[in-house]
Each structure stands twice: as C-alpha cells, then as structure tokens.
C-alpha cells in the first residue's frame, strides 16, 4: 500500500512466544513503513522482579535513557520503546481515578508517538490498536491518525487485569474507532452493533518457519519417548485448557504417550498428572524449535476449555500443526467449527475426544490427508491475512468517498 502505519499493542515486541501482532507487523512492513510502539512497562512489573525477562529488558533500558529510543528492525520497521513507566490503572479503586490516570498514560504515549513520527517523517498514518484497550483509548483524538483501527483478536475483559474497567473501555474504543478487525467471525458478530465497519479476519502461519518441505530431525528429548505420541504445543494454562479432560485421556490410554511442550502455570505444575508414567512435560522451547517438535507428533491436540476466553479466539497453533501435516484433535469451539471442521476432528465430550484421538491415530499415515492439511494451512499465510486487512482499508476509504 506504501502507507505509514503506527501499531500500539498490549503485547511487548520482545515477547518470547509467537505473536500474531508481530507477524502481522512484519508482513505489513514489507510494503509500508511501520512504527511499533512498545507498550510501556508498569510499576507493578518492576515490583514483581521481572526485570530480566526478555520482554522487559529493552523497555527498562528506555526508561533509564529517558530519550527517544528507536530500534530499526528492517528497512521499513521501527520499534519505539517508551522512556517512561505507566500507571497501573486497573488498580484504581473507582472509575474517576481510573479515567484520570488512564488519560495521563494515553497523553504520555501520544506525546511520544508524535515526537517519534516527526523524527521519522511519518505522515497521514494508519493506526492499528492491537487489544490495547486502556493505553490506546484516547489516541485517536490525541494523535489524529488518518484511520483508526481496533484489532480485536482475543477476549481479555474477563481477565483479572481488565475485569473491573475493561468491558466499558473496550466498548468505548470500538465505538470511536473508524474500523474494527476481529480475528474470528464470532468476535466480529459481537461488535457489529457497536461499529458498522466491522470485519472478520483469519490470522496466519509463518510458512518459512513451519516448512513442511524441509527435512526435519525429531528432537532428542522427544525421540526417546515411546510411540504413539499425542502432543500439545503451547502455554499450559488452566484458563484456556481443560486440565480434567487432559488427565482423563492420559489415564484412559496408558498405551499412548502424551507430550506437553510449553511453559506451565502453577495449577499445571501442582497437578497429579505429573505422576502419570505416560505424561511427559518437556518445557518451553524456542520458536525455531517448535516445527521439529510438531513434526514428531503422531496426533496434535488442543484440549481447550469452553469459556468466554476460548469460544471465539483463533488458535494459531492449529494452522501450525496443519502446516507440519499433523492430524488434529481439538475441542469444538465456534471458530474451530467455522474454519477448521473439514480438516480437524472436533469432539465436544471427554469420551468423544478420546475416540477422536484413536481415529486420527489410525489414519495418521494417510499421505493424502496430510498433504491436504498442509495445503489448507498455506491458505492462512500472513501474506493472505494482511492482504485482507488492506482490502478492508480500501473498502472503508471507498465508502467514505
């Protein structure tokens, strides 16, 4: 499009796990100039002692330097680290205090955006707000972008941080944005009454990283485990995953090995599933290692809970599993049914989940189905995803003429 974009996101740029917004940003930067504002660190983060985590190092360096801290990632992409600490507005006891301090955060971010854009020569830029419902709430009026887009790609307002003020803030942001892009039809339908310019978007998969055509060597810690291997790759959180379901299927199929690759929350760490002889927890891996682990699975799973967080979200890992040709068994959600029903087995009960694993395992050597899964994943490339964003932008402009 050869435009200038500014992106403000709830996620820090240097987060160690895969990120939809990072992949989207990198794809947009292939044909446009992009300034990504790295969300400012909070006082609460400093008190928790997370100073040495990868996602915080650059943000803390910016605070200490107190100047313009801009990193150039590629020819068209810059990351601006905010040189200040944000107020933790979710902790405010009443809404007037929340509004007061949230406006301060917004004004500081806006001033920094204007300073950096002047330095880089950005003009008439498109602003994408990625789930940042607090710190970007007033940026439309403060920085005056040519187009303001709210990117709704996760349900966050039930989380502890956003529980008190999140729903009202998100609705206000949705109404005032010029356009909403949601990463599932479910989310889009929820927001159409707030904004007529609401579109659904399927996210993508990094086809350079998840390259089925490469010769993959199964990692040593996985290759030592007895087959068949039923696996899950991703963060192990009880807010998203059905731990009772996982424990049930592990117990009912002692002849299968169940492998979990990713960081565990406290509930997973304490659970008695760790005592099962056929359950293996291999820990967190680097992103570049994940394709080899996925390739080494006989069946890939996504045993989600059904709740407000998961019902409409787009699980990126499904595209990644399929890009590596793996058979998939995943809890049936609205998004899974709408997008993946032809290529994944989508049970609704514990018993069905167990039988679905058996079925997919029995057909796991079906090369035709494997190739079909890979081909389907390729339709969800980041290039295709971003092209849809461009079409929505062009459609919006054409309607406004």
PDB file of C-alpha atoms in Angstrom, residues 87-369:
ATOM      1  CA  UNK A  87       0.475   3.883  35.903  1.00  0.00           C
ATOM      2  CA  UNK A  88      -1.273   0.550  36.692  1.00  0.00           C
ATOM      3  CA  UNK A  89      -4.760   1.897  36.098  1.00  0.00           C
ATOM      4  CA  UNK A  90      -6.520  -1.409  36.730  1.00  0.00           C
ATOM      5  CA  UNK A  91      -5.636  -0.994  40.418  1.00  0.00           C
ATOM      6  CA  UNK A  92      -7.595   2.244  40.785  1.00  0.00           C
ATOM      7  CA  UNK A  93     -10.475   1.761  43.254  1.00  0.00           C
ATOM      8  CA  UNK A  94     -13.030   3.958  41.448  1.00  0.00           C
ATOM      9  CA  UNK A  95     -13.661   4.873  37.824  1.00  0.00           C
ATOM     10  CA  UNK A  96     -12.898   8.612  38.112  1.00  0.00           C
ATOM     11  CA  UNK A  97      -9.394   7.724  39.291  1.00  0.00           C
ATOM     12  CA  UNK A  98      -9.090   5.111  36.529  1.00  0.00           C
ATOM     13  CA  UNK A  99     -10.101   7.702  33.923  1.00  0.00           C
ATOM     14  CA  UNK A 100      -7.731  10.319  35.324  1.00  0.00           C
ATOM     15  CA  UNK A 101      -4.617   8.129  35.338  1.00  0.00           C
ATOM     16  CA  UNK A 102      -5.526   6.359  32.121  1.00  0.00           C
ATOM     17  CA  UNK A 103      -5.705   9.711  30.343  1.00  0.00           C
ATOM     18  CA  UNK A 104      -2.261  10.546  31.719  1.00  0.00           C
ATOM     19  CA  UNK A 105      -0.891   7.282  30.300  1.00  0.00           C
ATOM     20  CA  UNK A 106      -2.565   7.995  26.943  1.00  0.00           C
ATOM     21  CA  UNK A 107      -1.222  11.556  26.797  1.00  0.00           C
ATOM     22  CA  UNK A 108       2.339  10.448  27.549  1.00  0.00           C
ATOM     23  CA  UNK A 109       2.172   7.765  24.868  1.00  0.00           C
ATOM     24  CA  UNK A 110       0.635  10.232  22.409  1.00  0.00           C
ATOM     25  CA  UNK A 111       3.364  12.811  23.004  1.00  0.00           C
ATOM     26  CA  UNK A 112       5.985  10.144  22.432  1.00  0.00           C
ATOM     27  CA  UNK A 113       4.277   8.945  19.233  1.00  0.00           C
ATOM     28  CA  UNK A 114       4.204  12.493  17.869  1.00  0.00           C
ATOM     29  CA  UNK A 115       7.869  13.001  18.781  1.00  0.00           C
ATOM     30  CA  UNK A 116       8.999   9.801  17.066  1.00  0.00           C
ATOM     31  CA  UNK A 117       6.807  10.261  13.993  1.00  0.00           C
ATOM     32  CA  UNK A 118       8.254  13.746  13.481  1.00  0.00           C
ATOM     33  CA  UNK A 119      11.735  12.312  13.712  1.00  0.00           C
ATOM     34  CA  UNK A 120      10.944   9.531  11.213  1.00  0.00           C
ATOM     35  CA  UNK A 121       8.882  11.733   8.914  1.00  0.00           C
ATOM     36  CA  UNK A 122       5.676   9.700   9.214  1.00  0.00           C
ATOM     37  CA  UNK A 123       2.630  11.460   7.777  1.00  0.00           C
ATOM     38  CA  UNK A 124      -1.078  10.681   7.481  1.00  0.00           C
ATOM     39  CA  UNK A 125      -0.584   7.348   9.193  1.00  0.00           C
ATOM     40  CA  UNK A 126      -2.982   4.477   9.779  1.00  0.00           C
ATOM     41  CA  UNK A 127      -3.179   3.472  13.444  1.00  0.00           C
ATOM     42  CA  UNK A 128      -3.811  -0.169  14.407  1.00  0.00           C
ATOM     43  CA  UNK A 129      -4.696  -0.745  18.069  1.00  0.00           C
ATOM     44  CA  UNK A 130      -3.967  -4.359  18.947  1.00  0.00           C
ATOM     45  CA  UNK A 131      -6.083  -5.276  22.012  1.00  0.00           C
ATOM     46  CA  UNK A 132      -4.654  -2.245  23.851  1.00  0.00           C
ATOM     47  CA  UNK A 133      -7.985  -1.072  25.246  1.00  0.00           C
ATOM     48  CA  UNK A 134      -6.601   1.130  28.041  1.00  0.00           C
ATOM     49  CA  UNK A 135      -3.451   2.846  26.799  1.00  0.00           C
ATOM     50  CA  UNK A 136      -4.813   3.463  23.307  1.00  0.00           C
ATOM     51  CA  UNK A 137      -8.314   4.514  24.355  1.00  0.00           C
ATOM     52  CA  UNK A 138      -7.786   8.234  23.636  1.00  0.00           C
ATOM     53  CA  UNK A 139      -5.083   8.071  20.961  1.00  0.00           C
ATOM     54  CA  UNK A 140      -7.473   8.735  18.086  1.00  0.00           C
ATOM     55  CA  UNK A 141      -8.125  12.263  19.335  1.00  0.00           C
ATOM     56  CA  UNK A 142      -4.576  12.778  20.640  1.00  0.00           C
ATOM     57  CA  UNK A 143      -2.534  11.774  17.565  1.00  0.00           C
ATOM     58  CA  UNK A 144      -5.186  12.226  14.805  1.00  0.00           C
ATOM     59  CA  UNK A 145      -4.421   9.263  12.516  1.00  0.00           C
ATOM     60  CA  UNK A 146      -5.924   9.176   9.031  1.00  0.00           C
ATOM     61  CA  UNK A 147      -7.611   5.902  10.015  1.00  0.00           C
ATOM     62  CA  UNK A 148      -8.052   4.310  13.449  1.00  0.00           C
ATOM     63  CA  UNK A 149      -8.449   0.512  13.537  1.00  0.00           C
ATOM     64  CA  UNK A 150      -9.222  -1.564  16.608  1.00  0.00           C
ATOM     65  CA  UNK A 151      -7.832  -5.086  16.143  1.00  0.00           C
ATOM     66  CA  UNK A 152      -9.870  -7.424  18.350  1.00  0.00           C
ATOM     67  CA  UNK A 153      -8.009 -10.717  18.485  1.00  0.00           C
ATOM     68  CA  UNK A 154      -8.602 -12.053  21.971  1.00  0.00           C
ATOM     69  CA  UNK A 155     -11.176 -11.916  24.742  1.00  0.00           C
ATOM     70  CA  UNK A 156      -9.375 -10.173  27.578  1.00  0.00           C
ATOM     71  CA  UNK A 157     -12.063  -8.411  29.582  1.00  0.00           C
ATOM     72  CA  UNK A 158     -12.693 -11.401  31.867  1.00  0.00           C
ATOM     73  CA  UNK A 159      -9.054 -11.458  32.906  1.00  0.00           C
ATOM     74  CA  UNK A 160      -8.003 -10.111  36.293  1.00  0.00           C
ATOM     75  CA  UNK A 161      -6.260  -7.038  34.870  1.00  0.00           C
ATOM     76  CA  UNK A 162      -9.285  -5.901  32.841  1.00  0.00           C
ATOM     77  CA  UNK A 163     -12.111  -7.291  34.961  1.00  0.00           C
ATOM     78  CA  UNK A 164     -13.164  -4.005  36.548  1.00  0.00           C
ATOM     79  CA  UNK A 165     -12.883  -1.428  33.758  1.00  0.00           C
ATOM     80  CA  UNK A 166     -12.152  -3.446  30.620  1.00  0.00           C
ATOM     81  CA  UNK A 167     -15.630  -4.025  29.194  1.00  0.00           C
ATOM     82  CA  UNK A 168     -16.602  -0.352  29.242  1.00  0.00           C
ATOM     83  CA  UNK A 169     -13.219   0.732  27.869  1.00  0.00           C
ATOM     84  CA  UNK A 170     -13.365  -1.779  25.019  1.00  0.00           C
ATOM     85  CA  UNK A 171     -16.887  -0.746  24.042  1.00  0.00           C
ATOM     86  CA  UNK A 172     -15.880   2.934  24.038  1.00  0.00           C
ATOM     87  CA  UNK A 173     -12.839   2.155  21.892  1.00  0.00           C
ATOM     88  CA  UNK A 174     -14.935   0.051  19.499  1.00  0.00           C
ATOM     89  CA  UNK A 175     -17.466   2.859  19.005  1.00  0.00           C
ATOM     90  CA  UNK A 176     -14.922   5.588  18.365  1.00  0.00           C
ATOM     91  CA  UNK A 177     -12.637   3.566  16.060  1.00  0.00           C
ATOM     92  CA  UNK A 178     -13.135   4.059  12.329  1.00  0.00           C
ATOM     93  CA  UNK A 179     -12.986   0.315  11.799  1.00  0.00           C
ATOM     94  CA  UNK A 180     -12.829  -2.942  13.745  1.00  0.00           C
ATOM     95  CA  UNK A 181     -10.965  -6.010  12.536  1.00  0.00           C
ATOM     96  CA  UNK A 182     -11.641  -9.173  14.532  1.00  0.00           C
ATOM     97  CA  UNK A 183      -9.712 -12.404  14.170  1.00  0.00           C
ATOM     98  CA  UNK A 184     -12.845 -14.541  14.166  1.00  0.00           C
ATOM     99  CA  UNK A 185     -16.392 -14.301  12.888  1.00  0.00           C
ATOM    100  CA  UNK A 186     -17.555 -14.843  16.480  1.00  0.00           C
ATOM    101  CA  UNK A 187     -15.776 -11.709  17.703  1.00  0.00           C
ATOM    102  CA  UNK A 188     -16.873  -9.711  14.653  1.00  0.00           C
ATOM    103  CA  UNK A 189     -20.532 -10.556  15.267  1.00  0.00           C
ATOM    104  CA  UNK A 190     -20.180  -9.381  18.876  1.00  0.00           C
ATOM    105  CA  UNK A 191     -19.018  -5.928  17.769  1.00  0.00           C
ATOM    106  CA  UNK A 192     -21.159  -5.124  14.741  1.00  0.00           C
ATOM    107  CA  UNK A 193     -23.754  -3.369  16.893  1.00  0.00           C
ATOM    108  CA  UNK A 194     -21.008  -1.058  18.182  1.00  0.00           C
ATOM    109  CA  UNK A 195     -19.411  -0.293  14.819  1.00  0.00           C
ATOM    110  CA  UNK A 196     -20.882  -0.864  11.351  1.00  0.00           C
ATOM    111  CA  UNK A 197     -17.382  -1.092   9.865  1.00  0.00           C
ATOM    112  CA  UNK A 198     -16.518  -4.433  11.493  1.00  0.00           C
ATOM    113  CA  UNK A 199     -14.753  -7.202   9.579  1.00  0.00           C
ATOM    114  CA  UNK A 200     -13.584 -10.702  10.451  1.00  0.00           C
ATOM    115  CA  UNK A 201     -10.064 -11.833   9.734  1.00  0.00           C
ATOM    116  CA  UNK A 202      -8.355 -15.211   9.785  1.00  0.00           C
ATOM    117  CA  UNK A 203      -4.839 -14.985  11.117  1.00  0.00           C
ATOM    118  CA  UNK A 204      -1.831 -16.651   9.564  1.00  0.00           C
ATOM    119  CA  UNK A 205       1.007 -19.077   9.910  1.00  0.00           C
ATOM    120  CA  UNK A 206       4.706 -18.404   9.326  1.00  0.00           C
ATOM    121  CA  UNK A 207       5.347 -20.677   6.353  1.00  0.00           C
ATOM    122  CA  UNK A 208       9.092 -20.053   6.409  1.00  0.00           C
ATOM    123  CA  UNK A 209       9.303 -21.373   9.961  1.00  0.00           C
ATOM    124  CA  UNK A 210       6.679 -24.111   9.575  1.00  0.00           C
ATOM    125  CA  UNK A 211       8.033 -25.509   6.317  1.00  0.00           C
ATOM    126  CA  UNK A 212       6.678 -28.989   5.668  1.00  0.00           C
ATOM    127  CA  UNK A 213       9.099 -29.459   2.774  1.00  0.00           C
ATOM    128  CA  UNK A 214      12.232 -29.344   4.937  1.00  0.00           C
ATOM    129  CA  UNK A 215      13.943 -32.440   6.275  1.00  0.00           C
ATOM    130  CA  UNK A 216      13.124 -32.335   9.970  1.00  0.00           C
ATOM    131  CA  UNK A 217      15.057 -34.169  12.666  1.00  0.00           C
ATOM    132  CA  UNK A 218      12.925 -35.100  15.660  1.00  0.00           C
ATOM    133  CA  UNK A 219      14.464 -33.554  18.809  1.00  0.00           C
ATOM    134  CA  UNK A 220      16.301 -35.940  21.093  1.00  0.00           C
ATOM    135  CA  UNK A 221      14.082 -35.486  24.152  1.00  0.00           C
ATOM    136  CA  UNK A 222      11.043 -36.312  22.021  1.00  0.00           C
ATOM    137  CA  UNK A 223      12.611 -39.173  20.079  1.00  0.00           C
ATOM    138  CA  UNK A 224      13.315 -41.042  23.335  1.00  0.00           C
ATOM    139  CA  UNK A 225       9.599 -41.223  24.181  1.00  0.00           C
ATOM    140  CA  UNK A 226       7.627 -44.325  23.289  1.00  0.00           C
ATOM    141  CA  UNK A 227       5.191 -44.029  20.390  1.00  0.00           C
ATOM    142  CA  UNK A 228       2.446 -43.261  19.604  1.00  0.00           C
ATOM    143  CA  UNK A 229       2.894 -39.677  20.775  1.00  0.00           C
ATOM    144  CA  UNK A 230      -0.120 -37.460  21.324  1.00  0.00           C
ATOM    145  CA  UNK A 231       1.019 -33.885  21.826  1.00  0.00           C
ATOM    146  CA  UNK A 232       0.155 -30.332  22.714  1.00  0.00           C
ATOM    147  CA  UNK A 233       2.412 -27.351  21.941  1.00  0.00           C
ATOM    148  CA  UNK A 234       1.762 -24.032  23.661  1.00  0.00           C
ATOM    149  CA  UNK A 235       1.299 -22.378  27.026  1.00  0.00           C
ATOM    150  CA  UNK A 236      -0.243 -24.699  29.613  1.00  0.00           C
ATOM    151  CA  UNK A 237      -2.804 -22.515  31.390  1.00  0.00           C
ATOM    152  CA  UNK A 238      -5.936 -23.660  33.174  1.00  0.00           C
ATOM    153  CA  UNK A 239      -7.724 -20.511  31.994  1.00  0.00           C
ATOM    154  CA  UNK A 240      -7.611 -21.908  28.464  1.00  0.00           C
ATOM    155  CA  UNK A 241      -7.034 -25.651  28.705  1.00  0.00           C
ATOM    156  CA  UNK A 242      -9.297 -28.327  30.190  1.00  0.00           C
ATOM    157  CA  UNK A 243      -6.995 -29.994  32.708  1.00  0.00           C
ATOM    158  CA  UNK A 244      -9.677 -32.504  33.735  1.00  0.00           C
ATOM    159  CA  UNK A 245     -10.038 -33.575  30.102  1.00  0.00           C
ATOM    160  CA  UNK A 246      -6.283 -33.901  29.684  1.00  0.00           C
ATOM    161  CA  UNK A 247      -5.979 -36.009  32.829  1.00  0.00           C
ATOM    162  CA  UNK A 248      -8.898 -38.179  31.719  1.00  0.00           C
ATOM    163  CA  UNK A 249      -7.452 -39.032  28.286  1.00  0.00           C
ATOM    164  CA  UNK A 250      -3.995 -39.710  29.740  1.00  0.00           C
ATOM    165  CA  UNK A 251      -5.488 -42.138  32.254  1.00  0.00           C
ATOM    166  CA  UNK A 252      -7.732 -43.875  29.710  1.00  0.00           C
ATOM    167  CA  UNK A 253      -4.960 -44.513  27.194  1.00  0.00           C
ATOM    168  CA  UNK A 254      -1.888 -45.682  29.147  1.00  0.00           C
ATOM    169  CA  UNK A 255      -0.501 -47.223  25.938  1.00  0.00           C
ATOM    170  CA  UNK A 256      -0.161 -43.733  24.403  1.00  0.00           C
ATOM    171  CA  UNK A 257       2.488 -41.176  25.357  1.00  0.00           C
ATOM    172  CA  UNK A 258       1.123 -37.690  25.990  1.00  0.00           C
ATOM    173  CA  UNK A 259       3.672 -34.930  25.481  1.00  0.00           C
ATOM    174  CA  UNK A 260       3.272 -31.295  26.536  1.00  0.00           C
ATOM    175  CA  UNK A 261       5.633 -28.651  25.187  1.00  0.00           C
ATOM    176  CA  UNK A 262       5.401 -25.183  26.693  1.00  0.00           C
ATOM    177  CA  UNK A 263       5.517 -23.243  29.973  1.00  0.00           C
ATOM    178  CA  UNK A 264       3.160 -24.344  32.768  1.00  0.00           C
ATOM    179  CA  UNK A 265       1.155 -22.197  35.133  1.00  0.00           C
ATOM    180  CA  UNK A 266       1.038 -23.125  38.841  1.00  0.00           C
ATOM    181  CA  UNK A 267      -2.099 -25.253  38.508  1.00  0.00           C
ATOM    182  CA  UNK A 268      -0.440 -27.462  35.900  1.00  0.00           C
ATOM    183  CA  UNK A 269       2.786 -27.671  37.893  1.00  0.00           C
ATOM    184  CA  UNK A 270       0.933 -28.864  41.013  1.00  0.00           C
ATOM    185  CA  UNK A 271      -1.468 -31.267  39.301  1.00  0.00           C
ATOM    186  CA  UNK A 272      -1.206 -35.023  39.815  1.00  0.00           C
ATOM    187  CA  UNK A 273      -0.949 -35.517  36.055  1.00  0.00           C
ATOM    188  CA  UNK A 274       2.799 -35.222  36.634  1.00  0.00           C
ATOM    189  CA  UNK A 275       2.634 -38.568  38.441  1.00  0.00           C
ATOM    190  CA  UNK A 276       1.370 -40.435  35.369  1.00  0.00           C
ATOM    191  CA  UNK A 277       4.008 -42.543  33.654  1.00  0.00           C
ATOM    192  CA  UNK A 278       2.678 -41.708  30.175  1.00  0.00           C
ATOM    193  CA  UNK A 279       2.609 -37.914  30.598  1.00  0.00           C
ATOM    194  CA  UNK A 280       5.774 -36.018  29.617  1.00  0.00           C
ATOM    195  CA  UNK A 281       6.372 -32.304  30.152  1.00  0.00           C
ATOM    196  CA  UNK A 282       9.266 -31.085  28.019  1.00  0.00           C
ATOM    197  CA  UNK A 283       9.127 -27.398  28.995  1.00  0.00           C
ATOM    198  CA  UNK A 284       9.301 -24.258  26.908  1.00  0.00           C
ATOM    199  CA  UNK A 285      11.227 -24.311  23.630  1.00  0.00           C
ATOM    200  CA  UNK A 286      12.444 -21.605  21.303  1.00  0.00           C
ATOM    201  CA  UNK A 287      10.092 -20.727  18.457  1.00  0.00           C
ATOM    202  CA  UNK A 288      12.521 -22.010  15.833  1.00  0.00           C
ATOM    203  CA  UNK A 289      12.498 -25.430  17.557  1.00  0.00           C
ATOM    204  CA  UNK A 290       8.713 -25.894  17.567  1.00  0.00           C
ATOM    205  CA  UNK A 291       8.248 -27.165  13.984  1.00  0.00           C
ATOM    206  CA  UNK A 292      10.519 -30.136  14.665  1.00  0.00           C
ATOM    207  CA  UNK A 293       8.562 -30.997  17.806  1.00  0.00           C
ATOM    208  CA  UNK A 294       5.250 -30.717  15.970  1.00  0.00           C
ATOM    209  CA  UNK A 295       6.593 -32.855  13.147  1.00  0.00           C
ATOM    210  CA  UNK A 296       7.452 -35.522  15.719  1.00  0.00           C
ATOM    211  CA  UNK A 297       3.866 -35.861  16.989  1.00  0.00           C
ATOM    212  CA  UNK A 298       1.575 -38.627  15.786  1.00  0.00           C
ATOM    213  CA  UNK A 299      -1.519 -36.602  16.712  1.00  0.00           C
ATOM    214  CA  UNK A 300      -1.605 -32.915  17.706  1.00  0.00           C
ATOM    215  CA  UNK A 301      -4.240 -31.660  20.128  1.00  0.00           C
ATOM    216  CA  UNK A 302      -5.828 -28.510  21.509  1.00  0.00           C
ATOM    217  CA  UNK A 303      -7.939 -29.595  24.525  1.00  0.00           C
ATOM    218  CA  UNK A 304      -9.461 -26.217  25.335  1.00  0.00           C
ATOM    219  CA  UNK A 305     -11.956 -25.262  27.973  1.00  0.00           C
ATOM    220  CA  UNK A 306     -15.127 -23.669  26.661  1.00  0.00           C
ATOM    221  CA  UNK A 307     -15.360 -20.218  28.205  1.00  0.00           C
ATOM    222  CA  UNK A 308     -15.518 -16.569  27.174  1.00  0.00           C
ATOM    223  CA  UNK A 309     -11.775 -16.553  26.546  1.00  0.00           C
ATOM    224  CA  UNK A 310     -11.693 -19.528  24.175  1.00  0.00           C
ATOM    225  CA  UNK A 311     -15.099 -19.682  22.486  1.00  0.00           C
ATOM    226  CA  UNK A 312     -14.281 -17.107  19.824  1.00  0.00           C
ATOM    227  CA  UNK A 313     -10.496 -16.988  19.720  1.00  0.00           C
ATOM    228  CA  UNK A 314      -8.486 -18.111  16.714  1.00  0.00           C
ATOM    229  CA  UNK A 315      -5.963 -20.756  17.864  1.00  0.00           C
ATOM    230  CA  UNK A 316      -2.885 -20.083  15.765  1.00  0.00           C
ATOM    231  CA  UNK A 317      -1.375 -23.409  16.778  1.00  0.00           C
ATOM    232  CA  UNK A 318      -3.956 -25.261  14.630  1.00  0.00           C
ATOM    233  CA  UNK A 319      -2.544 -23.697  11.473  1.00  0.00           C
ATOM    234  CA  UNK A 320       0.963 -24.513  12.689  1.00  0.00           C
ATOM    235  CA  UNK A 321       0.054 -28.148  13.379  1.00  0.00           C
ATOM    236  CA  UNK A 322      -1.511 -28.471   9.941  1.00  0.00           C
ATOM    237  CA  UNK A 323       1.370 -26.715   8.198  1.00  0.00           C
ATOM    238  CA  UNK A 324       3.518 -29.571   9.524  1.00  0.00           C
ATOM    239  CA  UNK A 325       0.960 -32.112   8.258  1.00  0.00           C
ATOM    240  CA  UNK A 326      -0.195 -33.311  11.681  1.00  0.00           C
ATOM    241  CA  UNK A 327      -3.640 -34.808  12.341  1.00  0.00           C
ATOM    242  CA  UNK A 328      -5.511 -32.534  14.747  1.00  0.00           C
ATOM    243  CA  UNK A 329      -7.983 -33.209  17.543  1.00  0.00           C
ATOM    244  CA  UNK A 330      -9.322 -30.022  19.131  1.00  0.00           C
ATOM    245  CA  UNK A 331     -12.229 -29.012  21.308  1.00  0.00           C
ATOM    246  CA  UNK A 332     -15.139 -27.802  19.191  1.00  0.00           C
ATOM    247  CA  UNK A 333     -15.483 -24.025  19.552  1.00  0.00           C
ATOM    248  CA  UNK A 334     -17.306 -21.541  17.360  1.00  0.00           C
ATOM    249  CA  UNK A 335     -14.143 -20.606  15.485  1.00  0.00           C
ATOM    250  CA  UNK A 336     -12.909 -24.183  15.118  1.00  0.00           C
ATOM    251  CA  UNK A 337     -16.268 -25.244  13.693  1.00  0.00           C
ATOM    252  CA  UNK A 338     -16.435 -22.278  11.327  1.00  0.00           C
ATOM    253  CA  UNK A 339     -12.917 -22.589   9.910  1.00  0.00           C
ATOM    254  CA  UNK A 340     -11.348 -25.993  10.561  1.00  0.00           C
ATOM    255  CA  UNK A 341     -14.192 -28.534  10.611  1.00  0.00           C
ATOM    256  CA  UNK A 342     -13.183 -30.118   7.295  1.00  0.00           C
ATOM    257  CA  UNK A 343      -9.585 -30.729   8.336  1.00  0.00           C
ATOM    258  CA  UNK A 344      -9.675 -31.319  12.111  1.00  0.00           C
ATOM    259  CA  UNK A 345     -11.557 -33.688  14.392  1.00  0.00           C
ATOM    260  CA  UNK A 346     -13.681 -31.564  16.745  1.00  0.00           C
ATOM    261  CA  UNK A 347     -15.161 -33.515  19.679  1.00  0.00           C
ATOM    262  CA  UNK A 348     -17.428 -31.999  22.327  1.00  0.00           C
ATOM    263  CA  UNK A 349     -17.132 -34.509  25.226  1.00  0.00           C
ATOM    264  CA  UNK A 350     -14.336 -36.359  27.033  1.00  0.00           C
ATOM    265  CA  UNK A 351     -15.414 -39.649  25.503  1.00  0.00           C
ATOM    266  CA  UNK A 352     -15.559 -38.165  22.013  1.00  0.00           C
ATOM    267  CA  UNK A 353     -12.119 -36.618  22.479  1.00  0.00           C
ATOM    268  CA  UNK A 354     -10.663 -39.996  23.358  1.00  0.00           C
ATOM    269  CA  UNK A 355     -12.266 -41.728  20.357  1.00  0.00           C
ATOM    270  CA  UNK A 356     -11.178 -38.872  18.077  1.00  0.00           C
ATOM    271  CA  UNK A 357      -7.542 -39.438  19.079  1.00  0.00           C
ATOM    272  CA  UNK A 358      -7.936 -43.150  18.320  1.00  0.00           C
ATOM    273  CA  UNK A 359      -9.427 -42.384  14.917  1.00  0.00           C
ATOM    274  CA  UNK A 360      -6.820 -39.812  13.904  1.00  0.00           C
ATOM    275  CA  UNK A 361      -4.052 -42.106  15.087  1.00  0.00           C
ATOM    276  CA  UNK A 362      -5.400 -44.947  12.944  1.00  0.00           C
ATOM    277  CA  UNK A 363      -5.366 -42.622   9.906  1.00  0.00           C
ATOM    278  CA  UNK A 364      -2.128 -40.789  10.726  1.00  0.00           C
ATOM    279  CA  UNK A 365      -0.242 -42.430   7.863  1.00  0.00           C
ATOM    280  CA  UNK A 366      -2.758 -41.236   5.265  1.00  0.00           C
ATOM    281  CA  UNK A 367      -0.496 -39.161   2.999  1.00  0.00           C
ATOM    282  CA  UNK A 368      -3.349 -37.661   1.018  1.00  0.00           C
ATOM    283  CA  UNK A 369      -4.942 -36.214   4.132  1.00  0.00           C
TER     284      UNK A 369
END
